[in-house]
Amino acid sequence: MDLIDFVPINAIEAHFEMDETLVNVVAKLNQSNDYRALFQEAFDIDTITSPFLLHALSQFTLMMISDQSKFDLYLNNKATLSNEEMKGYEIFNQKCSSCHSGVLQTDFSYRNNGIDSVFTDIGRAIITENSSDEGKFRVPSLRNITRTAPYMHNAKFNTLEEVLQHYATNVHASPTLDPLLQNNNTVGIALTQTEQRQIITFLATLTDYEFISDDRFFAP
């Protein structure tokens, strides 16, 4: 097995995600004639086991490459952004890209973005056991963001409008709040309603319609 094969275990067994056990998932799959046939075809095995399940999951996720959005085409000189999309892109670069950087719009860091002032979920601190990491969560990619509601680690917001409004007016101060959200005794990001709308217009260019309609990623 490769190291990447072990990644799904956290999602399977975490109580706030699937809240399952790997053993039980394997048992359920073995009760399915369809899945047993698929594993037989892929791996020439009669009984599904944990190593083969984890390897199948890792190979499946490695196939999930999203690189045909309008923004991707723009970066490769194959499409043009509208005036409103370009304005949104410029504002995004000015006010969002310190965290949401690069072609995946994430710096892969852990940050407290002011969702809470008191933490029911302490975030990264669960792993590090360091109080300075309380309330910090991984900065997500924004690929296909218009299709991935609800937003934030606790699914607090149902729309991108709510997300932008949070950063503009509703950031909660706390000892671990990210420094990028603090400025001259104020918290949040200065964003007008027009700027918020333009950013959302840009974010829509990150939707890869080929990817989200790919039959390989639907239930077999």
PDB file of N, CA and C in Angstrom, residues 147-210:
ATOM      1  N   ARG A 147     -20.493  25.098  -6.459  1.00  0.00           N
ATOM      2  CA  ARG A 147     -21.232  23.833  -6.384  1.00  0.00           C
ATOM      3  C   ARG A 147     -21.009  23.089  -5.071  1.00  0.00           C
ATOM      4  N   THR A 148     -20.366  23.726  -4.102  1.00  0.00           N
ATOM      5  CA  THR A 148     -19.968  22.970  -2.906  1.00  0.00           C
ATOM      6  C   THR A 148     -20.565  23.513  -1.614  1.00  0.00           C
ATOM      7  N   ALA A 149     -21.692  24.213  -1.695  1.00  0.00           N
ATOM      8  CA  ALA A 149     -22.372  24.662  -0.473  1.00  0.00           C
ATOM      9  C   ALA A 149     -22.834  23.456   0.330  1.00  0.00           C
ATOM     10  N   PRO A 150     -22.974  23.597   1.638  1.00  0.00           N
ATOM     11  CA  PRO A 150     -22.747  24.790   2.469  1.00  0.00           C
ATOM     12  C   PRO A 150     -21.264  25.032   2.713  1.00  0.00           C
ATOM     13  N   TYR A 151     -20.967  26.235   3.195  1.00  0.00           N
ATOM     14  CA  TYR A 151     -19.590  26.687   3.310  1.00  0.00           C
ATOM     15  C   TYR A 151     -19.141  26.817   4.766  1.00  0.00           C
ATOM     16  N   MET A 152     -17.840  26.806   4.939  1.00  0.00           N
ATOM     17  CA  MET A 152     -17.113  26.862   6.212  1.00  0.00           C
ATOM     18  C   MET A 152     -17.082  25.481   6.871  1.00  0.00           C
ATOM     19  N   HIS A 153     -16.179  25.341   7.834  1.00  0.00           N
ATOM     20  CA  HIS A 153     -15.954  24.027   8.449  1.00  0.00           C
ATOM     21  C   HIS A 153     -17.196  23.495   9.157  1.00  0.00           C
ATOM     22  N   ASN A 154     -18.063  24.407   9.575  1.00  0.00           N
ATOM     23  CA  ASN A 154     -19.270  23.990  10.298  1.00  0.00           C
ATOM     24  C   ASN A 154     -20.541  24.164   9.463  1.00  0.00           C
ATOM     25  N   ALA A 155     -20.361  24.331   8.145  1.00  0.00           N
ATOM     26  CA  ALA A 155     -21.505  24.474   7.230  1.00  0.00           C
ATOM     27  C   ALA A 155     -22.422  25.624   7.635  1.00  0.00           C
ATOM     28  N   LYS A 156     -21.832  26.711   8.085  1.00  0.00           N
ATOM     29  CA  LYS A 156     -22.617  27.819   8.629  1.00  0.00           C
ATOM     30  C   LYS A 156     -23.351  28.599   7.548  1.00  0.00           C
ATOM     31  N   PHE A 157     -22.770  28.699   6.359  1.00  0.00           N
ATOM     32  CA  PHE A 157     -23.339  29.554   5.321  1.00  0.00           C
ATOM     33  C   PHE A 157     -23.816  28.727   4.131  1.00  0.00           C
ATOM     34  N   ASN A 158     -24.966  29.111   3.610  1.00  0.00           N
ATOM     35  CA  ASN A 158     -25.543  28.393   2.472  1.00  0.00           C
ATOM     36  C   ASN A 158     -25.212  29.026   1.134  1.00  0.00           C
ATOM     37  N   THR A 159     -24.759  30.276   1.137  1.00  0.00           N
ATOM     38  CA  THR A 159     -24.485  30.974  -0.116  1.00  0.00           C
ATOM     39  C   THR A 159     -23.144  31.684  -0.049  1.00  0.00           C
ATOM     40  N   LEU A 160     -22.588  31.959  -1.222  1.00  0.00           N
ATOM     41  CA  LEU A 160     -21.346  32.730  -1.282  1.00  0.00           C
ATOM     42  C   LEU A 160     -21.579  34.168  -0.846  1.00  0.00           C
ATOM     43  N   GLU A 161     -22.790  34.657  -1.053  1.00  0.00           N
ATOM     44  CA  GLU A 161     -23.106  36.005  -0.572  1.00  0.00           C
ATOM     45  C   GLU A 161     -22.934  36.085   0.945  1.00  0.00           C
ATOM     46  N   GLU A 162     -23.383  35.057   1.648  1.00  0.00           N
ATOM     47  CA  GLU A 162     -23.225  35.023   3.106  1.00  0.00           C
ATOM     48  C   GLU A 162     -21.754  34.940   3.498  1.00  0.00           C
ATOM     49  N   VAL A 163     -20.980  34.184   2.732  1.00  0.00           N
ATOM     50  CA  VAL A 163     -19.544  34.062   3.015  1.00  0.00           C
ATOM     51  C   VAL A 163     -18.860  35.418   2.909  1.00  0.00           C
ATOM     52  N   LEU A 164     -19.102  36.123   1.820  1.00  0.00           N
ATOM     53  CA  LEU A 164     -18.463  37.425   1.626  1.00  0.00           C
ATOM     54  C   LEU A 164     -18.940  38.429   2.656  1.00  0.00           C
ATOM     55  N   GLN A 165     -20.223  38.368   3.009  1.00  0.00           N
ATOM     56  CA  GLN A 165     -20.748  39.269   4.031  1.00  0.00           C
ATOM     57  C   GLN A 165     -20.090  38.993   5.379  1.00  0.00           C
ATOM     58  N   HIS A 166     -19.816  37.733   5.656  1.00  0.00           N
ATOM     59  CA  HIS A 166     -19.093  37.385   6.892  1.00  0.00           C
ATOM     60  C   HIS A 166     -17.760  38.112   6.949  1.00  0.00           C
ATOM     61  N   TYR A 167     -16.978  38.009   5.886  1.00  0.00           N
ATOM     62  CA  TYR A 167     -15.655  38.638   5.899  1.00  0.00           C
ATOM     63  C   TYR A 167     -15.745  40.158   5.966  1.00  0.00           C
ATOM     64  N   ALA A 168     -16.818  40.711   5.412  1.00  0.00           N
ATOM     65  CA  ALA A 168     -16.956  42.167   5.397  1.00  0.00           C
ATOM     66  C   ALA A 168     -17.442  42.725   6.726  1.00  0.00           C
ATOM     67  N   THR A 169     -18.345  41.998   7.425  1.00  0.00           N
ATOM     68  CA  THR A 169     -18.986  42.613   8.596  1.00  0.00           C
ATOM     69  C   THR A 169     -19.109  41.723   9.823  1.00  0.00           C
ATOM     70  N   ASN A 170     -18.870  40.413   9.695  1.00  0.00           N
ATOM     71  CA  ASN A 170     -19.214  39.523  10.808  1.00  0.00           C
ATOM     72  C   ASN A 170     -18.063  38.672  11.332  1.00  0.00           C
ATOM     73  N   VAL A 171     -16.831  39.063  11.078  1.00  0.00           N
ATOM     74  CA  VAL A 171     -15.691  38.313  11.611  1.00  0.00           C
ATOM     75  C   VAL A 171     -15.648  38.462  13.128  1.00  0.00           C
ATOM     76  N   HIS A 172     -15.501  37.341  13.838  1.00  0.00           N
ATOM     77  CA  HIS A 172     -15.449  37.348  15.298  1.00  0.00           C
ATOM     78  C   HIS A 172     -13.999  37.355  15.778  1.00  0.00           C
ATOM     79  N   ALA A 173     -13.696  38.268  16.664  1.00  0.00           N
ATOM     80  CA  ALA A 173     -12.342  38.355  17.218  1.00  0.00           C
ATOM     81  C   ALA A 173     -12.114  37.238  18.222  1.00  0.00           C
ATOM     82  N   SER A 174     -10.895  36.742  18.258  1.00  0.00           N
ATOM     83  CA  SER A 174     -10.471  35.747  19.246  1.00  0.00           C
ATOM     84  C   SER A 174      -8.950  35.767  19.293  1.00  0.00           C
ATOM     85  N   PRO A 175      -8.349  35.171  20.313  1.00  0.00           N
ATOM     86  CA  PRO A 175      -6.881  35.228  20.440  1.00  0.00           C
ATOM     87  C   PRO A 175      -6.130  34.629  19.256  1.00  0.00           C
ATOM     88  N   THR A 176      -6.745  33.683  18.536  1.00  0.00           N
ATOM     89  CA  THR A 176      -6.030  33.049  17.427  1.00  0.00           C
ATOM     90  C   THR A 176      -6.503  33.525  16.058  1.00  0.00           C
ATOM     91  N   LEU A 177      -7.313  34.577  16.022  1.00  0.00           N
ATOM     92  CA  LEU A 177      -7.781  35.105  14.743  1.00  0.00           C
ATOM     93  C   LEU A 177      -6.597  35.424  13.841  1.00  0.00           C
ATOM     94  N   ASP A 178      -6.704  35.058  12.578  1.00  0.00           N
ATOM     95  CA  ASP A 178      -5.593  35.263  11.657  1.00  0.00           C
ATOM     96  C   ASP A 178      -5.213  36.739  11.561  1.00  0.00           C
ATOM     97  N   PRO A 179      -3.911  37.040  11.603  1.00  0.00           N
ATOM     98  CA  PRO A 179      -3.464  38.441  11.525  1.00  0.00           C
ATOM     99  C   PRO A 179      -3.939  39.158  10.270  1.00  0.00           C
ATOM    100  N   LEU A 180      -4.152  38.422   9.180  1.00  0.00           N
ATOM    101  CA  LEU A 180      -4.608  39.055   7.950  1.00  0.00           C
ATOM    102  C   LEU A 180      -6.023  39.614   8.073  1.00  0.00           C
ATOM    103  N   LEU A 181      -6.739  39.188   9.101  1.00  0.00           N
ATOM    104  CA  LEU A 181      -8.093  39.699   9.334  1.00  0.00           C
ATOM    105  C   LEU A 181      -8.124  40.759  10.422  1.00  0.00           C
ATOM    106  N   GLN A 182      -6.958  41.237  10.822  1.00  0.00           N
ATOM    107  CA  GLN A 182      -6.868  42.273  11.848  1.00  0.00           C
ATOM    108  C   GLN A 182      -6.101  43.466  11.289  1.00  0.00           C
ATOM    109  N   ASN A 183      -6.661  44.646  11.485  1.00  0.00           N
ATOM    110  CA  ASN A 183      -6.007  45.844  10.965  1.00  0.00           C
ATOM    111  C   ASN A 183      -6.471  47.066  11.747  1.00  0.00           C
ATOM    112  N   ASN A 184      -5.528  47.686  12.457  1.00  0.00           N
ATOM    113  CA  ASN A 184      -5.822  48.930  13.188  1.00  0.00           C
ATOM    114  C   ASN A 184      -7.056  48.802  14.084  1.00  0.00           C
ATOM    115  N   ASN A 185      -7.044  47.770  14.917  1.00  0.00           N
ATOM    116  CA  ASN A 185      -8.113  47.543  15.898  1.00  0.00           C
ATOM    117  C   ASN A 185      -9.464  47.206  15.268  1.00  0.00           C
ATOM    118  N   THR A 186      -9.472  46.853  14.000  1.00  0.00           N
ATOM    119  CA  THR A 186     -10.688  46.373  13.352  1.00  0.00           C
ATOM    120  C   THR A 186     -10.434  44.957  12.839  1.00  0.00           C
ATOM    121  N   VAL A 187     -11.513  44.235  12.614  1.00  0.00           N
ATOM    122  CA  VAL A 187     -11.370  42.876  12.089  1.00  0.00           C
ATOM    123  C   VAL A 187     -12.192  42.733  10.818  1.00  0.00           C
ATOM    124  N   GLY A 188     -11.773  41.807   9.966  1.00  0.00           N
ATOM    125  CA  GLY A 188     -12.488  41.574   8.724  1.00  0.00           C
ATOM    126  C   GLY A 188     -11.754  42.132   7.525  1.00  0.00           C
ATOM    127  N   ILE A 189     -12.431  42.122   6.389  1.00  0.00           N
ATOM    128  CA  ILE A 189     -11.886  42.612   5.129  1.00  0.00           C
ATOM    129  C   ILE A 189     -12.816  43.694   4.604  1.00  0.00           C
ATOM    130  N   ALA A 190     -12.263  44.832   4.242  1.00  0.00           N
ATOM    131  CA  ALA A 190     -13.071  45.927   3.713  1.00  0.00           C
ATOM    132  C   ALA A 190     -13.556  45.567   2.309  1.00  0.00           C
ATOM    133  N   LEU A 191     -14.842  45.295   2.200  1.00  0.00           N
ATOM    134  CA  LEU A 191     -15.431  44.911   0.921  1.00  0.00           C
ATOM    135  C   LEU A 191     -16.770  45.611   0.749  1.00  0.00           C
ATOM    136  N   THR A 192     -16.910  46.360  -0.331  1.00  0.00           N
ATOM    137  CA  THR A 192     -18.202  46.964  -0.629  1.00  0.00           C
ATOM    138  C   THR A 192     -19.140  45.897  -1.194  1.00  0.00           C
ATOM    139  N   GLN A 193     -20.426  46.214  -1.251  1.00  0.00           N
ATOM    140  CA  GLN A 193     -21.380  45.281  -1.831  1.00  0.00           C
ATOM    141  C   GLN A 193     -21.037  44.984  -3.292  1.00  0.00           C
ATOM    142  N   THR A 194     -20.594  46.015  -4.009  1.00  0.00           N
ATOM    143  CA  THR A 194     -20.207  45.822  -5.409  1.00  0.00           C
ATOM    144  C   THR A 194     -19.015  44.889  -5.518  1.00  0.00           C
ATOM    145  N   GLU A 195     -18.025  45.078  -4.661  1.00  0.00           N
ATOM    146  CA  GLU A 195     -16.843  44.212  -4.685  1.00  0.00           C
ATOM    147  C   GLU A 195     -17.205  42.772  -4.353  1.00  0.00           C
ATOM    148  N   GLN A 196     -18.099  42.597  -3.401  1.00  0.00           N
ATOM    149  CA  GLN A 196     -18.532  41.239  -3.053  1.00  0.00           C
ATOM    150  C   GLN A 196     -19.195  40.566  -4.254  1.00  0.00           C
ATOM    151  N   ARG A 197     -20.052  41.296  -4.933  1.00  0.00           N
ATOM    152  CA  ARG A 197     -20.732  40.737  -6.106  1.00  0.00           C
ATOM    153  C   ARG A 197     -19.725  40.387  -7.202  1.00  0.00           C
ATOM    154  N   GLN A 198     -18.746  41.259  -7.403  1.00  0.00           N
ATOM    155  CA  GLN A 198     -17.756  41.016  -8.449  1.00  0.00           C
ATOM    156  C   GLN A 198     -16.860  39.822  -8.120  1.00  0.00           C
ATOM    157  N   ILE A 199     -16.515  39.656  -6.853  1.00  0.00           N
ATOM    158  CA  ILE A 199     -15.724  38.483  -6.456  1.00  0.00           C
ATOM    159  C   ILE A 199     -16.503  37.203  -6.743  1.00  0.00           C
ATOM    160  N   ILE A 200     -17.789  37.198  -6.413  1.00  0.00           N
ATOM    161  CA  ILE A 200     -18.613  36.012  -6.657  1.00  0.00           C
ATOM    162  C   ILE A 200     -18.713  35.729  -8.156  1.00  0.00           C
ATOM    163  N   THR A 201     -18.794  36.782  -8.961  1.00  0.00           N
ATOM    164  CA  THR A 201     -18.802  36.600 -10.411  1.00  0.00           C
ATOM    165  C   THR A 201     -17.514  35.934 -10.870  1.00  0.00           C
ATOM    166  N   PHE A 202     -16.389  36.359 -10.307  1.00  0.00           N
ATOM    167  CA  PHE A 202     -15.118  35.701 -10.642  1.00  0.00           C
ATOM    168  C   PHE A 202     -15.104  34.255 -10.169  1.00  0.00           C
ATOM    169  N   LEU A 203     -15.567  34.011  -8.957  1.00  0.00           N
ATOM    170  CA  LEU A 203     -15.535  32.647  -8.415  1.00  0.00           C
ATOM    171  C   LEU A 203     -16.307  31.672  -9.303  1.00  0.00           C
ATOM    172  N   ALA A 204     -17.319  32.173  -9.998  1.00  0.00           N
ATOM    173  CA  ALA A 204     -18.086  31.304 -10.896  1.00  0.00           C
ATOM    174  C   ALA A 204     -17.236  30.807 -12.058  1.00  0.00           C
ATOM    175  N   THR A 205     -16.162  31.529 -12.386  1.00  0.00           N
ATOM    176  CA  THR A 205     -15.290  31.078 -13.481  1.00  0.00           C
ATOM    177  C   THR A 205     -14.437  29.883 -13.071  1.00  0.00           C
ATOM    178  N   LEU A 206     -14.451  29.528 -11.795  1.00  0.00           N
ATOM    179  CA  LEU A 206     -13.683  28.377 -11.313  1.00  0.00           C
ATOM    180  C   LEU A 206     -14.464  27.071 -11.439  1.00  0.00           C
ATOM    181  N   THR A 207     -15.696  27.146 -11.928  1.00  0.00           N
ATOM    182  CA  THR A 207     -16.513  25.944 -12.101  1.00  0.00           C
ATOM    183  C   THR A 207     -16.104  25.217 -13.375  1.00  0.00           C
ATOM    184  N   ASP A 208     -15.758  23.953 -13.226  1.00  0.00           N
ATOM    185  CA  ASP A 208     -15.361  23.100 -14.346  1.00  0.00           C
ATOM    186  C   ASP A 208     -16.546  22.194 -14.686  1.00  0.00           C
ATOM    187  N   TYR A 209     -17.301  22.578 -15.712  1.00  0.00           N
ATOM    188  CA  TYR A 209     -18.525  21.848 -16.032  1.00  0.00           C
ATOM    189  C   TYR A 209     -18.239  20.460 -16.592  1.00  0.00           C
ATOM    190  N   GLU A 210     -17.103  20.283 -17.244  1.00  0.00           N
ATOM    191  CA  GLU A 210     -16.729  18.941 -17.701  1.00  0.00           C
ATOM    192  C   GLU A 210     -16.500  18.026 -16.501  1.00  0.00           C
TER     193      GLU A 210
END
